[in-house]
Coordinates of C-alpha atoms in Angstrom, one line a residue:
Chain A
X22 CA -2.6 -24.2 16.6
X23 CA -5.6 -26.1 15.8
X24 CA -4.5 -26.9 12.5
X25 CA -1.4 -28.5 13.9
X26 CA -2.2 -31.6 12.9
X27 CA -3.2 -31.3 9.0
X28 CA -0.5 -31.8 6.7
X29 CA 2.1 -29.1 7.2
X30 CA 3.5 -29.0 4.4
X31 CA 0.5 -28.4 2.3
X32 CA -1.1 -25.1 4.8
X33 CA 1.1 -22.5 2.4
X34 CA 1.6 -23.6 -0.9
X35 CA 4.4 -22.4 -2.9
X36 CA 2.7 -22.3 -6.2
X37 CA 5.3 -21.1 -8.7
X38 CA 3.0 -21.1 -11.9
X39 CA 0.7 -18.4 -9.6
X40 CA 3.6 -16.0 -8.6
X41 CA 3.8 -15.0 -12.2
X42 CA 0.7 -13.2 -11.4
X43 CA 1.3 -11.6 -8.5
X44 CA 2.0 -8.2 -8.8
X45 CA 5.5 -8.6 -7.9
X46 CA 7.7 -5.1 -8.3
X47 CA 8.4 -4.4 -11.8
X48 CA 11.3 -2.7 -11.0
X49 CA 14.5 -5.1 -9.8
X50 CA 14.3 -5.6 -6.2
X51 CA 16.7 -7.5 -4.8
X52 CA 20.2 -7.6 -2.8
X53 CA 22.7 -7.8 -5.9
X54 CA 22.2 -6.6 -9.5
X55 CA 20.4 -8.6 -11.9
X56 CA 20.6 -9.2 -15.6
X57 CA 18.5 -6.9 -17.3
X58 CA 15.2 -9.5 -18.1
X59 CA 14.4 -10.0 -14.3
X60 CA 12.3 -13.4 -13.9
X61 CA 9.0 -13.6 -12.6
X62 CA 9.4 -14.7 -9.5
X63 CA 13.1 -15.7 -7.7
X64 CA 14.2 -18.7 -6.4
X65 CA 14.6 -18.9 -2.3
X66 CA 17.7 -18.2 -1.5
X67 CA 19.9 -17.0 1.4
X68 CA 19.1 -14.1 3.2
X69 CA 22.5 -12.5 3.7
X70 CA 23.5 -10.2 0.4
X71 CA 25.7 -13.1 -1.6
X72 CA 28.6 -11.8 -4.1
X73 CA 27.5 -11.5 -7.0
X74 CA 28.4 -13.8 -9.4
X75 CA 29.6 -13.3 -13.0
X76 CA 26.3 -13.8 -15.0
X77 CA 24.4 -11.2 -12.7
X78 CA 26.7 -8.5 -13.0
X79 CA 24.9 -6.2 -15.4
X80 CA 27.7 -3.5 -15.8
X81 CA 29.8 -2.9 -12.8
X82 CA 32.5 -4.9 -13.7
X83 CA 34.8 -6.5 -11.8
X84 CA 34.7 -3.6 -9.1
X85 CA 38.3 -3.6 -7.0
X86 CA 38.6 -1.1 -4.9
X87 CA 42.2 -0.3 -3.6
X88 CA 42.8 -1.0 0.4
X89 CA 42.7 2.9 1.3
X90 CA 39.8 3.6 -0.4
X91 CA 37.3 1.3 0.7
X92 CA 36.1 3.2 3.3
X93 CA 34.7 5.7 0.4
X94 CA 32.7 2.9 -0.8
X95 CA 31.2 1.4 2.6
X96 CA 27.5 3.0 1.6
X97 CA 27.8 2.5 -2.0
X98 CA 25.6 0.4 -3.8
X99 CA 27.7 -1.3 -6.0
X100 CA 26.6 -4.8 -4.8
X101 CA 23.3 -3.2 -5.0
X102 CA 20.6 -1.4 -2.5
X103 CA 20.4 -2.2 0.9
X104 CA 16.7 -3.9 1.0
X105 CA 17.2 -5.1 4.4
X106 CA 17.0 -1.6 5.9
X107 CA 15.1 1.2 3.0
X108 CA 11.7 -0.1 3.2
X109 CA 10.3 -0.7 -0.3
X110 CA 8.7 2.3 -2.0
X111 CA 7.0 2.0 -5.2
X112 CA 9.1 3.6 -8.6
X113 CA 7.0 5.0 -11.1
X114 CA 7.2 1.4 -13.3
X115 CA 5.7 -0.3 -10.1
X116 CA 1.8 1.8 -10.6
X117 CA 1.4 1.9 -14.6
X118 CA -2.2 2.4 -14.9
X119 CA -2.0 0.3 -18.1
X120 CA -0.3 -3.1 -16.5
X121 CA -2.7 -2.9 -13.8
X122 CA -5.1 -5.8 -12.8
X123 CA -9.1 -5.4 -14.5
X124 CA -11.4 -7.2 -12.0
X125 CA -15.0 -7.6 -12.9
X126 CA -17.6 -9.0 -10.8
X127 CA -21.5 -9.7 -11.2
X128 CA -23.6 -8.1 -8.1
X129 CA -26.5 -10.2 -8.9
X130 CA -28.1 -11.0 -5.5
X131 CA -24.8 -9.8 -3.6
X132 CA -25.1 -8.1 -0.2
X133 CA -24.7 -4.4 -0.9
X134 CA -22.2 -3.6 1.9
X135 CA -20.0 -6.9 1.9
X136 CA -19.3 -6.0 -2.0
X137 CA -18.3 -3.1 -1.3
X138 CA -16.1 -3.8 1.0
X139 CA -14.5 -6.1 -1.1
X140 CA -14.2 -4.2 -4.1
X141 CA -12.7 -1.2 -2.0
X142 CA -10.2 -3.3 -0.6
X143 CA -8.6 -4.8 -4.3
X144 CA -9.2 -0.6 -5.8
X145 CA -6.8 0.5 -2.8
X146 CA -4.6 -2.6 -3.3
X147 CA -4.4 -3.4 0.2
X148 CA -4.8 -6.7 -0.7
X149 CA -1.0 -7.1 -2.4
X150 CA 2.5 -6.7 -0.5
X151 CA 3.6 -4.0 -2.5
X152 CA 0.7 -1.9 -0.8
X153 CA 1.6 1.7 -0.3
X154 CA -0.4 4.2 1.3
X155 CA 0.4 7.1 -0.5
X156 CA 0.9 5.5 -4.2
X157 CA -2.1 4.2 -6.1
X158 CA -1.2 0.4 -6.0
X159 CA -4.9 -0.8 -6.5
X160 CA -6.7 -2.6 -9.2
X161 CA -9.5 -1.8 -11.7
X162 CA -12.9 -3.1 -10.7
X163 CA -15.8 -3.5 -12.9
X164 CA -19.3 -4.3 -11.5
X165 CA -22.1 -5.5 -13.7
X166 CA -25.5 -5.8 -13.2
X167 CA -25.4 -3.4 -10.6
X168 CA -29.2 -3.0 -10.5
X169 CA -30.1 -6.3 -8.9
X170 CA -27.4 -5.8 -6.2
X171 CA -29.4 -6.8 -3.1
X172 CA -29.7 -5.5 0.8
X173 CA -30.9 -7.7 3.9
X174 CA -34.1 -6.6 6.1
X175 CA -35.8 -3.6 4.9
X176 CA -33.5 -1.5 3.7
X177 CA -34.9 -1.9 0.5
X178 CA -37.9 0.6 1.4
X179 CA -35.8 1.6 4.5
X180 CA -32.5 2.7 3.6
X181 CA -32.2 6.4 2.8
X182 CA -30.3 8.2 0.4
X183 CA -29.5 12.3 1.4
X184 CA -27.8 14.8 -0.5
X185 CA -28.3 18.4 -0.3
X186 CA -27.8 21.7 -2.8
X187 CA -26.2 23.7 -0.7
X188 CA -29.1 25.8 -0.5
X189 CA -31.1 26.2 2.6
X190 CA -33.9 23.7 2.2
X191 CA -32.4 21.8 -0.2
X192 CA -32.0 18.6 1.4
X193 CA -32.9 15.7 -0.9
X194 CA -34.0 12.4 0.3
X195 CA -34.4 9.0 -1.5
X196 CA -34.8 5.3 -0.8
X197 CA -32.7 3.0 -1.9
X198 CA -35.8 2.0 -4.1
X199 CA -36.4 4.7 -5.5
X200 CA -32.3 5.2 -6.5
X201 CA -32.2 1.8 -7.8
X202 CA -35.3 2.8 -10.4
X203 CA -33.5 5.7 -11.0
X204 CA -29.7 5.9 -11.1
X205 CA -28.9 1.9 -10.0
X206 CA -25.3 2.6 -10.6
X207 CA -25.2 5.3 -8.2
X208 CA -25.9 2.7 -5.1
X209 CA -22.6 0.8 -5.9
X210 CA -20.8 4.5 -6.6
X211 CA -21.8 5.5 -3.2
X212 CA -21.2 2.5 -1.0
X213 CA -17.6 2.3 -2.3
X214 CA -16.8 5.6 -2.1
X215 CA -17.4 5.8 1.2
X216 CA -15.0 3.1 2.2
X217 CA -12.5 4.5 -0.2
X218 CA -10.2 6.9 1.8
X219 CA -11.0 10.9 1.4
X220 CA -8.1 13.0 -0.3
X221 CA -6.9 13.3 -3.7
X222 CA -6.0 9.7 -3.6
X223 CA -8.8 8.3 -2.8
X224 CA -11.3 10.3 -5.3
X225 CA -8.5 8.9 -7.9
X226 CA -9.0 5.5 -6.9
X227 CA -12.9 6.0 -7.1
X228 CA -12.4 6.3 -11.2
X229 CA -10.7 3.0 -10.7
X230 CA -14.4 1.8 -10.0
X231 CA -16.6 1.0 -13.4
X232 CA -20.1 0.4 -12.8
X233 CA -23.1 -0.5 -15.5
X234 CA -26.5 -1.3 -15.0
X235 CA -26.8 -4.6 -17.6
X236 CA -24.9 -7.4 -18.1
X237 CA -22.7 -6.0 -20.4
X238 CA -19.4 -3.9 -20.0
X239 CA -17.2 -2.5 -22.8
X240 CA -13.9 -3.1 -21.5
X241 CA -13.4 -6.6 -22.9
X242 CA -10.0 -5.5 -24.1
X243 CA -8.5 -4.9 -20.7
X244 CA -9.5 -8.7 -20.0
X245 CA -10.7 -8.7 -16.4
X246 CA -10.6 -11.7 -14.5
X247 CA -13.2 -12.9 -12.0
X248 CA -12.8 -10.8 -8.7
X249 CA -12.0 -13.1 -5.6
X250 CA -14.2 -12.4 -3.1
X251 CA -13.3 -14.2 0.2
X252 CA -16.9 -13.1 2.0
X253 CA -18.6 -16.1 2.8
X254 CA -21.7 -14.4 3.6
X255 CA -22.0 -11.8 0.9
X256 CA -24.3 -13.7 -1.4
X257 CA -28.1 -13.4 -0.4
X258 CA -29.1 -16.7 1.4
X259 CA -32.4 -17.7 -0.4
Chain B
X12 CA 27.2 53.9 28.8
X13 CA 29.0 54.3 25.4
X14 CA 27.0 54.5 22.6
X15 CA 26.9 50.5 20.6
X16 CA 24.9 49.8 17.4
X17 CA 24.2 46.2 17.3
X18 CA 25.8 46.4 13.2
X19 CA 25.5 43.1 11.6
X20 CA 25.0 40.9 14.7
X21 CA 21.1 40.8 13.8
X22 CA 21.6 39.9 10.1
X23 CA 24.2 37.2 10.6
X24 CA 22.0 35.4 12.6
X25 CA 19.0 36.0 10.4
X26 CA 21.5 35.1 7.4
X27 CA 21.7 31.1 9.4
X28 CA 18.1 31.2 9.3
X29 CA 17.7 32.0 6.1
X30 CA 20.2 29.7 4.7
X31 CA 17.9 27.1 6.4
X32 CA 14.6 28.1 4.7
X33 CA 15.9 29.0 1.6
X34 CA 14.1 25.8 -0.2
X35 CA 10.5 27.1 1.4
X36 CA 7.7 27.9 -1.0
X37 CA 6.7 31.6 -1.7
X38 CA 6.7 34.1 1.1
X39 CA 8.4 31.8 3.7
X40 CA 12.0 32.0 2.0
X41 CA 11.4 35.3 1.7
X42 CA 10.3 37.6 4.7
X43 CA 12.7 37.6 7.3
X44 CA 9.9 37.4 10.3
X45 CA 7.8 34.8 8.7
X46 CA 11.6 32.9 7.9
X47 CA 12.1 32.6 11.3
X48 CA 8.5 31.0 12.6
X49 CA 8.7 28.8 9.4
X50 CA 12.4 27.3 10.6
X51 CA 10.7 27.1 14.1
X52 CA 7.7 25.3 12.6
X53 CA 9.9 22.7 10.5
X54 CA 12.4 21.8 13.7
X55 CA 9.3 21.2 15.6
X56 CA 7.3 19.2 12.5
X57 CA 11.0 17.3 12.3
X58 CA 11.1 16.3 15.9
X59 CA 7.8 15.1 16.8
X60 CA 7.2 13.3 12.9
X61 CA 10.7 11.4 14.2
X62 CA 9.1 9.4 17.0
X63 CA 5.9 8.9 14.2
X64 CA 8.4 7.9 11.7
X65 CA 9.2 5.0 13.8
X66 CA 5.2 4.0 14.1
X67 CA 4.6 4.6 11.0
X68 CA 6.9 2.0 9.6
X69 CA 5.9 -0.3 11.4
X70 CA 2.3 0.3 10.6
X71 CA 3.1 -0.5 7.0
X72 CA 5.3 -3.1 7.8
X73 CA 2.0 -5.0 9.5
X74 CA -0.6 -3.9 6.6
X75 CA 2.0 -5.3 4.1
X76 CA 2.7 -8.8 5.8
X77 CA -1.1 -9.0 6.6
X78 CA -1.9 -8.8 2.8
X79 CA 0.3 -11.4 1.9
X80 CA -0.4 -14.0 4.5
X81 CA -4.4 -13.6 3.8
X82 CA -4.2 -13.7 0.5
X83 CA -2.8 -17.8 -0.4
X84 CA -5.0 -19.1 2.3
X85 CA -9.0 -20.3 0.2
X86 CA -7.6 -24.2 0.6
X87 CA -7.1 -24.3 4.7
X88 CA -8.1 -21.9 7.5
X89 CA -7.8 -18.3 6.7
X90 CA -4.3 -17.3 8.1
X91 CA -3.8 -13.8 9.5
X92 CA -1.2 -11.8 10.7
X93 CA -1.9 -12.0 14.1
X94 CA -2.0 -15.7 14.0
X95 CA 1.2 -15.3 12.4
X96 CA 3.0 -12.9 14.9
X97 CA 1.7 -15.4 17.7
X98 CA 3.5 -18.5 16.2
X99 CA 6.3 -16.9 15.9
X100 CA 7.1 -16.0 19.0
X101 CA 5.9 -19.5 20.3
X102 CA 8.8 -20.4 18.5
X103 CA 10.9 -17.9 19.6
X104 CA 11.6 -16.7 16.5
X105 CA 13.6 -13.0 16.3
X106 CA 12.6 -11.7 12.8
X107 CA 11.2 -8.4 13.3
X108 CA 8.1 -6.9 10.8
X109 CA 10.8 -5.3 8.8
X110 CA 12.5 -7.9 8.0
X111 CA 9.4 -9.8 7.5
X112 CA 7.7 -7.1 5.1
X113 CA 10.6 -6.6 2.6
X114 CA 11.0 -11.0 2.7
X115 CA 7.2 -10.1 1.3
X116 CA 8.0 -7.8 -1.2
X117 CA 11.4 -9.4 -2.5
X118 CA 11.3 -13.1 -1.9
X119 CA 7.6 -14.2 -1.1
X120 CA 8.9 -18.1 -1.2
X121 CA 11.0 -17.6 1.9
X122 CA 8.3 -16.2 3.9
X123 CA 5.7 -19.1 2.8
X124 CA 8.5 -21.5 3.7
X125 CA 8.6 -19.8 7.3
X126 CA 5.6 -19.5 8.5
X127 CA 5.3 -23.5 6.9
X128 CA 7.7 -24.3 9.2
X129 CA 6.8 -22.2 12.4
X130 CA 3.3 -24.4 11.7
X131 CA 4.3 -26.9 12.4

């Protein structure tokens, strides 16, 4: 409660023009039906389930049930779902691969590990309130410039990249210097898969992750915006 | 002791059993002996996974209020859920992380005007 004394009012803005962006369900979530273009974001309003009045009614008419058959309709959803108590799951029109965020972000001079973090955390989506476990919810990520991504202390000449065949004596090692010369992408590749989950999900949210070695990405068309990256520590202090 | 052949005492039984494992994949709606461990297995899977249920609801309950309340917070301190779960019972508020989790999903206004006022 340190904060208690900065303007209250102010701590969580309510910034309409930004909810547009959220990634609010697509499908209509709310206590009573809606008309069928749903608004971006919905006013405040009370939380008990209101009657719905006549311009919200998409099709259920004027629904009057007779006295001795009301309790038929006691689970019914003609005033719509119950969202107070079925927990949210996604529909299919709530993960569309295409209507999906594109996040691209430079890793000139980032901290290797910090990125990663970051970027794993928008790919899975647990970042947005419509994050579900078990549904891919996540954004796209594009890094750029992945070769000049950057590592503290001497990890550089120190940091050690294994794999192995499969056949005895095949264990292959590498330094993160030599990887960069070689595949630079691959660094990136391998720090955020490891902070993806492992399962089917998670090596399908690892093609979520674009990497490229310039400047230069080709997926201007999906017009990715600038990922937000809340670490204050992951640029390298020079 | 009179002869008795047990007829179709077996088989109605094993007929319930069936009935119960008739949506299982492959062999286990099939074969009367793996039938019966596979009802066995789902009763059991049933009854412990509904005490899990309960935790895992609330898990996703506190991962999906977390998300929200981190996210609007680069102008002030960075808020968190556990900050948030703290003021509110200071204030002796009663909303549970249900409640709180769909008000994040449906009507994220209502929660920003909450925890504004529990703030204060």
């Amino acid at each position: 409660m340190a904060v208690a004394h900065t303007a209250p009012s102010a701590f969580l803005s309510i910034p309409p023009q930004k909810l547009s962006s959220f990634a609010s369900p697509k499908t209509p979530f709310l206590g009573f039906p809606v008309a069928v273009a749903p608004k971006p974001f919905v006013q405040a309003r009370a939380l008990t389930l209101a009657k719905p009045t006549p311009n919200q009614i998409r099709c259920q008419g004027d629904a009057v049930i007779p006295k001795e058959q009301k309790w038929m309709f006691d689970e019914s959803n003609i005033n719509g779902p119950d969202i107070w108590n079925k927990t949210w799951y996604p529909k299919a029109a709530d993960h569309v691969n295409t209507e999906k965020t594109w996040y691209v972000v430079d890793a000139t001079d980032k901290i290797l590990g910090r990125l990663a973090s970051t970027i794993a955390i928008h790919i899975r989506g647990k970042n947005l309130a419509t994050y579900t476990p078990s549904v891919d919810m996540g954004a796209f990520v594009i890094v750029v410039n992945a070769e000049k991504v950057a590592v503290s202390g001497k990890k550089r000449t120190q940091k050690l990249y294994r794999r192995h065949s499969g056949r005895p004596g095949g264990m292959k090692v590498e330094t993160f210097d030599q990887l960069q010369q070689r595949i630079p992408e691959r660094i990136i590749e391998h720090a955020v898969r490891g902070m993806l989950p492992k399962g089917r999900l998670g090596r399908a949210l690892f093609t979520h992750l674009k990497v490229y070695k310039g400047p230069n990405h080709p997926h201007e068309a999906q017009k990715p915006i600038e990922l937000p990256i809340r670490d204050k520590r992951v640029q390298v202090q020079k | 002791m009179t002869r008795i052949k047990r007829g179709y005492i077996a088989r109605r039984r094993r007929t319930k059993i069936r009935l119960f494992a008739s949506t299982f994949r492959g062999a286990h709606s099939r074969l009367t002996r793996t039938i019966t461990q596979q009802k066995m297995r789902a009763l059991v899977s049933a009854h412990r996974d509904r005490g899990k249920q309960k935790r895992n609801f609330r898990r996703l309950w506190i991962t999906r209020i977390n998300a929200v309340i981190r996210e609007n917070r680069e102008e002030g301190v960075s808020y968190s859920y556990s900050r948030l779960i703290h003021d509110l019972y200071k204030r002796q508020l009663l909303l549970n992380r249900k409640i709180l989790a769909q008000l994040a999903i449906s009507n994220r206004n209502c929660l920003y005007m909450i925890s504004n006022e529990i703030l204060k």
